[in-house]
Rosetta silent file (secondary structure, phi, psi, omega in degrees, C-alpha in Angstrom):
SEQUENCE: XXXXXXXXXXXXXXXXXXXXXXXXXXXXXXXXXXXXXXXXXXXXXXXXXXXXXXXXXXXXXXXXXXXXXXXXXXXXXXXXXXXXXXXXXXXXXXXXXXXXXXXXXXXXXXXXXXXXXXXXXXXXXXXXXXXXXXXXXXXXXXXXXXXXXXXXXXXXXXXXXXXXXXXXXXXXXXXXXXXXXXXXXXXXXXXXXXXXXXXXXXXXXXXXXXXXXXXXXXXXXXXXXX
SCORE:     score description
SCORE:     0.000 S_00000001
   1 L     0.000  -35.940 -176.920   22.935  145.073 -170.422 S_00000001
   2 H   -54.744  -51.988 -176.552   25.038  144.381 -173.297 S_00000001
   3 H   -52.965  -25.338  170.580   25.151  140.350 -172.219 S_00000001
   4 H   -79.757  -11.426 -143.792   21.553  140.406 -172.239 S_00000001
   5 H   -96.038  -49.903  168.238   20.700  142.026 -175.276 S_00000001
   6 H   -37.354  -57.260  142.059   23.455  138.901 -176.907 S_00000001
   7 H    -7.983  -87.952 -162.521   21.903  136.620 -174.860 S_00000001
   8 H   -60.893  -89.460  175.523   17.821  137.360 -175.892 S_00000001
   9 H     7.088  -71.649 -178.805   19.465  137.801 -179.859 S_00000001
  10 H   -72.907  -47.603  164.604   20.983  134.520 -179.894 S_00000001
  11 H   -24.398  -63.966 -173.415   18.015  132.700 -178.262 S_00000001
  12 H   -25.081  -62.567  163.262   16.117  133.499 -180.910 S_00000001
  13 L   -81.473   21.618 -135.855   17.813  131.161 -182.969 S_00000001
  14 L  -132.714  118.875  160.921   18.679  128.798 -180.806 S_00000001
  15 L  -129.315  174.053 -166.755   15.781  125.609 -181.019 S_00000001
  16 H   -68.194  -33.697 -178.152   15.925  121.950 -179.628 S_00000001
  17 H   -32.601  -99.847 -145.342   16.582  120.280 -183.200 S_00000001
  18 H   -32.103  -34.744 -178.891   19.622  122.244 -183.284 S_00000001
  19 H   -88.550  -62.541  177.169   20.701  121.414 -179.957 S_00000001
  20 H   -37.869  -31.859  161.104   20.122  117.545 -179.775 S_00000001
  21 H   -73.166   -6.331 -176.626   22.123  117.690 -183.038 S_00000001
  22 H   -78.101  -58.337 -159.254   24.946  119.323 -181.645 S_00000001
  23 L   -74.235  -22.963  171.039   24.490  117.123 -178.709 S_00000001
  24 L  -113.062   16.112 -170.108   24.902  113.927 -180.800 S_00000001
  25 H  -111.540  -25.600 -175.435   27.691  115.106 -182.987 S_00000001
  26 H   -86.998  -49.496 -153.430   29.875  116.014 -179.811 S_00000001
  27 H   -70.014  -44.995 -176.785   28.410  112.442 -178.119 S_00000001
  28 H   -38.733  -72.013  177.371   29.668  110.999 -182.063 S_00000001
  29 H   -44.061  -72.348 -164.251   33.127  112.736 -181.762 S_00000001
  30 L   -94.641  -52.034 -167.789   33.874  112.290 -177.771 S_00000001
  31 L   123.806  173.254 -176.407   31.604  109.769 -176.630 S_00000001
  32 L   -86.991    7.103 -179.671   28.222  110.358 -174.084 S_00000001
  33 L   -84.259  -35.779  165.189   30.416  111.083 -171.290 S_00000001
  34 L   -56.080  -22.113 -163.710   31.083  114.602 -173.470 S_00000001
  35 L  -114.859  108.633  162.081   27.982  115.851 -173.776 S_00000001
  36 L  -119.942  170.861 -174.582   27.275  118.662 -171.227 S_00000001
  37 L   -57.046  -45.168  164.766   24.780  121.472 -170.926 S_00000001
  38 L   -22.488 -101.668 -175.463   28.244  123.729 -170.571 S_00000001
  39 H   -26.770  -80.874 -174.535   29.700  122.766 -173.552 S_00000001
  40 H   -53.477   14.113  161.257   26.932  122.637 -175.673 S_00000001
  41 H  -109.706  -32.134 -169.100   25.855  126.642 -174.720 S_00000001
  42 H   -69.552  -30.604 -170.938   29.257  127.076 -175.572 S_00000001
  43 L   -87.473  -35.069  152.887   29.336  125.968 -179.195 S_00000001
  44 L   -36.848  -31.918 -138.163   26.000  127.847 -179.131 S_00000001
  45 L    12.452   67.321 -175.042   27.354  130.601 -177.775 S_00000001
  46 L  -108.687  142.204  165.007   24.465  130.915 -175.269 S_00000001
  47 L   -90.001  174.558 -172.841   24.890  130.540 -171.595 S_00000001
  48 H   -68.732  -10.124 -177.100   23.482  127.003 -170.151 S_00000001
  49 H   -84.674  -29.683  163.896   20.653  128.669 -168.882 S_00000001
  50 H   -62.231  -26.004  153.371   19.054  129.150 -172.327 S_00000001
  51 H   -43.406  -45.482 -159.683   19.556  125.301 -173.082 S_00000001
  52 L   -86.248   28.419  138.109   17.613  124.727 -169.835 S_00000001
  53 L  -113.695   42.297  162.261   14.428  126.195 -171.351 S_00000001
  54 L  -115.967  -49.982 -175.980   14.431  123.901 -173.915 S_00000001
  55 L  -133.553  117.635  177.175   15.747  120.635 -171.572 S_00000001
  56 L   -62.996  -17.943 -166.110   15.194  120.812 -167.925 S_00000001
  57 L  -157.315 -174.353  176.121   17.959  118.762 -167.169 S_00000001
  58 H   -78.805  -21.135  163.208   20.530  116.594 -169.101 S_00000001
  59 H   -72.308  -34.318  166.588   18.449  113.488 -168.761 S_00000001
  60 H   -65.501  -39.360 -112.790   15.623  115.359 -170.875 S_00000001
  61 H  -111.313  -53.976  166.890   18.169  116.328 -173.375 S_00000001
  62 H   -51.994  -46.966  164.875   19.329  112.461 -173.744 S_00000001
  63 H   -41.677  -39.885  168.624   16.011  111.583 -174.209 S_00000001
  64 H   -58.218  -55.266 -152.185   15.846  113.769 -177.365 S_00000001
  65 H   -53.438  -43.391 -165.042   18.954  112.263 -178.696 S_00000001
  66 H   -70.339  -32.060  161.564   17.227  108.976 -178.174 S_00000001
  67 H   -48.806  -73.455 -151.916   13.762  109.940 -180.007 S_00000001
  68 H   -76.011  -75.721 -176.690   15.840  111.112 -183.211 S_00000001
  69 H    13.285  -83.127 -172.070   17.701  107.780 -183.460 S_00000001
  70 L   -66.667   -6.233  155.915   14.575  106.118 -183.131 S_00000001
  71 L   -82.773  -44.249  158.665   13.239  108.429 -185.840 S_00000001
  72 L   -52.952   -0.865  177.096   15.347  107.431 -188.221 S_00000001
  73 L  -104.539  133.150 -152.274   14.161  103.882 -188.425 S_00000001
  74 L  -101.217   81.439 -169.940   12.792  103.639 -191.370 S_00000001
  75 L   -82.999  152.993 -151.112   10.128  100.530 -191.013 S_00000001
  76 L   -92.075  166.020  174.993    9.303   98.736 -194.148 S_00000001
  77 L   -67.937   60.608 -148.967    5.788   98.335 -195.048 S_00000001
  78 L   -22.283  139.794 -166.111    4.132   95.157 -194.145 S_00000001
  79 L  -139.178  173.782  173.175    4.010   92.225 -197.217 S_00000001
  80 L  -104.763   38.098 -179.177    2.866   89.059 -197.460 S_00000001
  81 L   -88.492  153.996 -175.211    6.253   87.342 -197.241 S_00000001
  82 L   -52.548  163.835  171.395    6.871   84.768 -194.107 S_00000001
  83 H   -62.452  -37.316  151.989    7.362   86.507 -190.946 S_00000001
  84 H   -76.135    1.677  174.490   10.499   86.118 -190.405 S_00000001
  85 H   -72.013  -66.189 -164.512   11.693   87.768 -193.820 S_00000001
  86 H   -66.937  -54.972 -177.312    9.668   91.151 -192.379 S_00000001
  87 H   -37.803  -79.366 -146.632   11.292   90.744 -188.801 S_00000001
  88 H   -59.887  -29.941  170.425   14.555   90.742 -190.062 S_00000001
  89 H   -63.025  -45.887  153.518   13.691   93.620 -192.599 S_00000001
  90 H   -38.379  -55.690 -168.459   12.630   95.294 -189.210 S_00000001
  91 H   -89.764   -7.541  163.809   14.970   94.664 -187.355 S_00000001
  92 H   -53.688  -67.398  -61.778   17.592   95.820 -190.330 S_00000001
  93 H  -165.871  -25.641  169.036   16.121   98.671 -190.358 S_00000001
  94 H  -103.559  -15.124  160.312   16.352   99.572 -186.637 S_00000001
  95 H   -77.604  -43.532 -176.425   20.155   98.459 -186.752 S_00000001
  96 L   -63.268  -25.149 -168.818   20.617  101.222 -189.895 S_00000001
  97 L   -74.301  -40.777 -160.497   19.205  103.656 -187.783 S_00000001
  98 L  -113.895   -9.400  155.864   21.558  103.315 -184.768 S_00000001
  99 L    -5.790  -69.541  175.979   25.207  102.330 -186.717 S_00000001
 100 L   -77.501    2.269  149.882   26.481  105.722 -187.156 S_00000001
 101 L  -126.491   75.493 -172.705   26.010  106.076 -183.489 S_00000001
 102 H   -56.109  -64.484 -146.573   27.632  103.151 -181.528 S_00000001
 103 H   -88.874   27.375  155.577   28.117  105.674 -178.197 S_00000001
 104 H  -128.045  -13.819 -178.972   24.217  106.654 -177.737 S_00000001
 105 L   -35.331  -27.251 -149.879   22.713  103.103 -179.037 S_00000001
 106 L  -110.166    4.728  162.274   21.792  102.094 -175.551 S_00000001
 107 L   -41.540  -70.669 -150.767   19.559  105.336 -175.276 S_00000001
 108 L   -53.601    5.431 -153.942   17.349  104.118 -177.170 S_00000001
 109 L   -95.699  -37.707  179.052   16.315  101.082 -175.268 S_00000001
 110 L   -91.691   -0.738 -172.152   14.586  103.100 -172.492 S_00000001
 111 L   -93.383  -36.733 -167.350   12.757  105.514 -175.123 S_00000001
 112 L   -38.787  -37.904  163.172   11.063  102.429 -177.148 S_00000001
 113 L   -88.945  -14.206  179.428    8.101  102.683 -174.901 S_00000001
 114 L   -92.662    3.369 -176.792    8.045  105.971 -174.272 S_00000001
 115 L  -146.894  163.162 -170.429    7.893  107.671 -177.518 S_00000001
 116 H   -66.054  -84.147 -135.676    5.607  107.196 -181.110 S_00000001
 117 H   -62.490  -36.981  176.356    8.510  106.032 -183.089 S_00000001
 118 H   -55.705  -42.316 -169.036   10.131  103.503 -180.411 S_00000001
 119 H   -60.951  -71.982 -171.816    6.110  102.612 -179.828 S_00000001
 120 H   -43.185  -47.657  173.401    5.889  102.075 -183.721 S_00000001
 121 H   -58.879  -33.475 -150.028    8.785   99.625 -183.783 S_00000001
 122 H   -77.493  -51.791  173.621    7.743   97.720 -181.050 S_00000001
 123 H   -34.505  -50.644 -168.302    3.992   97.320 -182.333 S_00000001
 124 H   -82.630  -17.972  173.420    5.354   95.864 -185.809 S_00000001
 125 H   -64.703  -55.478 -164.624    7.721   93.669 -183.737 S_00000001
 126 H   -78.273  -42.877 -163.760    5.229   92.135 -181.422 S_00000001
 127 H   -52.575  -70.722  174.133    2.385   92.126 -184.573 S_00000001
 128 H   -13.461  -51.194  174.892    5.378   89.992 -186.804 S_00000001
 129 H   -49.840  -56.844 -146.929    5.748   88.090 -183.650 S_00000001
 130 H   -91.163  -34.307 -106.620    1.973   87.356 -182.636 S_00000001
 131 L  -150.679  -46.392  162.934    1.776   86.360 -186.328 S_00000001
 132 L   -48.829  -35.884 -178.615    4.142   84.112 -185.957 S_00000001
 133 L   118.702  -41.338  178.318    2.208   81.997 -183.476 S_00000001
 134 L   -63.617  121.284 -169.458    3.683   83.269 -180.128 S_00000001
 135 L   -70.079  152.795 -164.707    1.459   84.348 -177.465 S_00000001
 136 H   -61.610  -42.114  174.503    1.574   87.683 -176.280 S_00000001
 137 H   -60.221  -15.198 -175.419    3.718   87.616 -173.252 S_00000001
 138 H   -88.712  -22.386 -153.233    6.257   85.113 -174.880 S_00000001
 139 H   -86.320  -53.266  170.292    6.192   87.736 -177.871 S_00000001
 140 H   -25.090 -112.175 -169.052    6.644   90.600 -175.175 S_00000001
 141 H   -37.894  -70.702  178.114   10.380   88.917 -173.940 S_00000001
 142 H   -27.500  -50.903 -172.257   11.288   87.677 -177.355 S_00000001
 143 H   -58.938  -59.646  168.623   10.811   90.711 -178.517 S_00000001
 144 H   -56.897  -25.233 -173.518   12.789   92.836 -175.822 S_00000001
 145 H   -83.491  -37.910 -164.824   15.811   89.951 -175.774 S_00000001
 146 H  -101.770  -13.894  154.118   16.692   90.551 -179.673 S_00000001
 147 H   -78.590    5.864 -173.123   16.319   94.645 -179.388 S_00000001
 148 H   -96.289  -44.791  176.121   18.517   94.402 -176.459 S_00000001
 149 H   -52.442  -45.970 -144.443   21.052   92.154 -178.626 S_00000001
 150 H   -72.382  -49.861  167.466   20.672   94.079 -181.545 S_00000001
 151 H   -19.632  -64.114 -174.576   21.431   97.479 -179.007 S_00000001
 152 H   -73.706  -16.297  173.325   24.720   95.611 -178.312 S_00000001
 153 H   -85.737   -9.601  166.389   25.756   94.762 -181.257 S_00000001
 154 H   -66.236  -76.806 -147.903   25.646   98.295 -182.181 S_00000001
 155 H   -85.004   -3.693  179.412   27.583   99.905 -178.904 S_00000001
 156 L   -89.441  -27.156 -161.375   29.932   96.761 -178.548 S_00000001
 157 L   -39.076  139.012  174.839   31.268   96.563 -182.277 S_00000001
 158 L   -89.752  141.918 -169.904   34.621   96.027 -181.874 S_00000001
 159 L    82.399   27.849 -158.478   37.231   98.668 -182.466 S_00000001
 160 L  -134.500  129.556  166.983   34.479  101.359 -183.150 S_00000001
 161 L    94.381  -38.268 -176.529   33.142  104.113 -180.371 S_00000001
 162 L   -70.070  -22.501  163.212   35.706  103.413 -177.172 S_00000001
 163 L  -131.087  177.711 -162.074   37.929  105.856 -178.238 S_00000001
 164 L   -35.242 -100.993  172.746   38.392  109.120 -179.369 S_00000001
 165 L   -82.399  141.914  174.066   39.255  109.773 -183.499 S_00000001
 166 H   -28.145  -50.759 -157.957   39.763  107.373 -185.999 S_00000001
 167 H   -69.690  -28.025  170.281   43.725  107.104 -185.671 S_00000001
 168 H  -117.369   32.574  157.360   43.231  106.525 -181.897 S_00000001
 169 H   -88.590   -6.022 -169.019   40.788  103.773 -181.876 S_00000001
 170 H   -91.538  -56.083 -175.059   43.266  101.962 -184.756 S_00000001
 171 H   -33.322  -70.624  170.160   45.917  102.562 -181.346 S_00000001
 172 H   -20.338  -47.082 -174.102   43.463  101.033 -179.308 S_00000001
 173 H   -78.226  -73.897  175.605   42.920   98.179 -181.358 S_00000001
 174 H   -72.016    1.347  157.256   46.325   97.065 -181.671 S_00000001
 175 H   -71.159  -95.040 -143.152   47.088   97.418 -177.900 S_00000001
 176 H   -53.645  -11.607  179.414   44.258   95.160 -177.503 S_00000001
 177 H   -92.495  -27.404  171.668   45.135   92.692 -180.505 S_00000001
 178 L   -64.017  -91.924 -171.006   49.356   92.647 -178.906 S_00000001
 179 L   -17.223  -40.047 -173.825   47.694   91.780 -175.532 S_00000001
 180 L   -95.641  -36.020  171.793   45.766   88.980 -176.427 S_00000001
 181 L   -60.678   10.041  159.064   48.484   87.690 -179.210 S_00000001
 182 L   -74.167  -54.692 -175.025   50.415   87.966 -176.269 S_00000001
 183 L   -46.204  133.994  150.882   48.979   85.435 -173.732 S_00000001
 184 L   -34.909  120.235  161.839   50.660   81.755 -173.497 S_00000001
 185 H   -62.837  -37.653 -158.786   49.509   79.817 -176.249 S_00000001
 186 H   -80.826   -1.856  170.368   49.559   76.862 -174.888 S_00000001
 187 H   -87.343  -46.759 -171.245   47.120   77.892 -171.922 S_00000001
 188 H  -110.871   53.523  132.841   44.824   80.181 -174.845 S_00000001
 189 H    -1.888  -88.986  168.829   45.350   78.630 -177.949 S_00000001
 190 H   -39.673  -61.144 -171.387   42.187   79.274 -179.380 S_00000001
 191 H   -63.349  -17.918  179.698   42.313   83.191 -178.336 S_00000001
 192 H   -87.804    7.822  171.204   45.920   83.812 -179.480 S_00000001
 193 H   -91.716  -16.420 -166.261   45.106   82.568 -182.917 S_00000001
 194 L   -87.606  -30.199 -156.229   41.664   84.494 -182.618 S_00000001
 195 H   -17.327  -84.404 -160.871   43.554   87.845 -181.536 S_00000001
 196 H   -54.935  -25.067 -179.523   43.084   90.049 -184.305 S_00000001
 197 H  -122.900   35.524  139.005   39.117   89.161 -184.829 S_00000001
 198 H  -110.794   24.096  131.246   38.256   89.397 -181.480 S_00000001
 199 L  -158.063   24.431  152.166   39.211   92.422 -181.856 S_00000001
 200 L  -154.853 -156.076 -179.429   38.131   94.659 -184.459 S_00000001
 201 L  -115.513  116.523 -170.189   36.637   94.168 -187.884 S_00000001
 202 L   -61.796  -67.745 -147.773   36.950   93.379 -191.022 S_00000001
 203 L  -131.491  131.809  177.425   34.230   93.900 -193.072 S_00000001
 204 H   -70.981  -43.589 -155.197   31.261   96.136 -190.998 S_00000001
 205 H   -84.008   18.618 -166.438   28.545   94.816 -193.381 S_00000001
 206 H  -100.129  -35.484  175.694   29.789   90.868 -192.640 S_00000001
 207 H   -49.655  -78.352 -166.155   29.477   92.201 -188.715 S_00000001
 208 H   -78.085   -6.034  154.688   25.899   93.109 -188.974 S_00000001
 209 H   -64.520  -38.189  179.617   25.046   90.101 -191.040 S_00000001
 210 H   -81.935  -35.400  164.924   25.736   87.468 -188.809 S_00000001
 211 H   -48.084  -52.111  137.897   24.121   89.621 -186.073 S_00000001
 212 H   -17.234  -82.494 -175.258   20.916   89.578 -188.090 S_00000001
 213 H   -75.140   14.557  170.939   21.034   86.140 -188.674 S_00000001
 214 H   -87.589  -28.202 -171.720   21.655   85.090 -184.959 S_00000001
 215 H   -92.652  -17.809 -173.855   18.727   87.163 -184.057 S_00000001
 216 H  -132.028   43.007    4.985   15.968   85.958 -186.268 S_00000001
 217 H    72.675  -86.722  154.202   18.154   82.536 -186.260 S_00000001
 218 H    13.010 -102.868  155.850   17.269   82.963 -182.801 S_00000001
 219 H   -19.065  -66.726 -173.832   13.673   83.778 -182.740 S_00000001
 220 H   -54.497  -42.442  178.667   12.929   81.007 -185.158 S_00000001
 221 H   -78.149  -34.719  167.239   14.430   78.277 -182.803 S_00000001
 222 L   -69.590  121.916  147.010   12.005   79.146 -179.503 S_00000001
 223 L   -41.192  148.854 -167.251    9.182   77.131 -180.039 S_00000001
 224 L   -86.440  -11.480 -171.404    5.872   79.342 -179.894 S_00000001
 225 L   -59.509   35.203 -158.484    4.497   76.744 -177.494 S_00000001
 226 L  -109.846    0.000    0.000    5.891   78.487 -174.483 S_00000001
C-alpha cells in the first residue's frame, strides 16, 4: 500500500513535457540508444508503467521528442526578397532548431508530415519552391532531398554526437585523425594531408555555412523545367 500511495503522489506531477525533456537530455548526454522507458521512470522516480500512460510504447515517446525539435523552428515571416534568400532563411532556421541535438536529428524526418509544425515547414518549403517556378512534384523531391541533407549535416557533423562527454569525443577524434594521418601517403595523399578536417571541426558556424550554401546552391542549379 505504501508503493501505491508513492506511486499515485508522484503521478500527479509527472506530465509528457517533462518526460520528452528528460528523454532528450539523456538522448543529448548518451545518445538515442539511452533512452529507455526504465531509465526514464527512474529519474522520475515512477515505475515504467506510469510513463506508459502518457506513451504507449517507446516509438510514441520518440515521436514527441521529434515534434519538440520541430517546434522549435522558428520560420521567418514571408518578404518580398527572391526566393531563394527566404529558402535559405528557412532552411537556417530548421538547421538552428536541430544543432543542439545531433543524436535525435533524424527523428524528425519521419514527423515532418505527420505533425502541424513539421507540416508548417514543409508548406513554406514547397510554397518558396512553387514560387520559384518548379512544378509541384519536382518541388515535392527537391524539397525532401535538401531536408534530408540538411538532417545529415546535423547528425553527421564531425567529432560531435558519436560519443559520450566532451573529453571523450576529443579521444575519438584523434583516434580517428592518427588513423587516417596514418595511411601510406603515397597511395592517399590527398586524405593524409586532409586528416585532421575530415575529421572534426573547426569553426561550427563555417560548418553550417557551407552546408547552407550547397543546399540552396543546389536548388538553384536544377532547372525548374523538369
Amino acid at each position: 500500500m505504501v508503493g501505491t500511495r508513492r506511486e499515485s503522489t508522484t503521478h500527479r506531477g509527472l506530465d509528457p513535457d517533462k518526460i520528452v525533456a528528460s528523454a532528450l537530455a539523456v538522448a543529448d548526454a548518451d545518445g538515442l540508444g539511452a533512452v529507455t522507458i526504465r531509465r526514464l521512470a527512474q529519474q522520475h522516480d515512477v515505475t515504467p508503467m506510469a510513463l506508459y500512460r502518457h506513451f504507449r510504447d517507446k516509438d510514441e515517446l520518440l515521436d514527441a521528442i521529434a515534434d519538440r525539435l520541430l517546434s522549435a523552428v522558428a520560420l521567418p515571416e514571408p518578404d518580398n526578397r527572391p526566393w531563394h534568400e527566404q529558402t535559405r532563411d528557412v532552411l537556417s532556421a530548421f538547421l538552428a532548431a536541430l544543432r543542439p541535438h545531433p543524436n535525435v536529428a533524424q527523428l524528425t524526418l519521419a514527423r515532418i508530415l505527420t505533425s502541424a509544425p513539421g507540416l508548417a515547414l514543409a508548406e513554406r518549403t514547397l510554397a518558396l519552391l512553387h514560387e520559384a517556378g518548379y512544378q509541384t512534384d519536382h518541388a515535392a523531391r527537391l524539397g525532401r532531398q535538401v531536408i534530408c541533407s540538411l538532417i545529415t549535416l546535423v547528425s553527421t557533423e564531425p567529432g560531435v554526437g558519436q560519443h559520450g562527454n566532451a573529453e571523450d569525443r576529443e579521444d575519438a577524434v584523434r583516434a580517428e585523425t592518427a588513423k587516417l594521418a596514418a595511411l601510406p601517403p603515397r597511395r592517399y595523399p590527398h586524405v593524409v594531408a586532409a586528416a585532421g578536417a575530415l575529421t572534426s571541426v573547426d569553426r561550427q558556424e563555417d560548418y553550417y555555412r557551407l552546408g547552407l550554401d550547397l543546399a540552396v546552391a543546389g536548388l538553384r542549379g536544377v532547372s525548374p523545367a523538369h
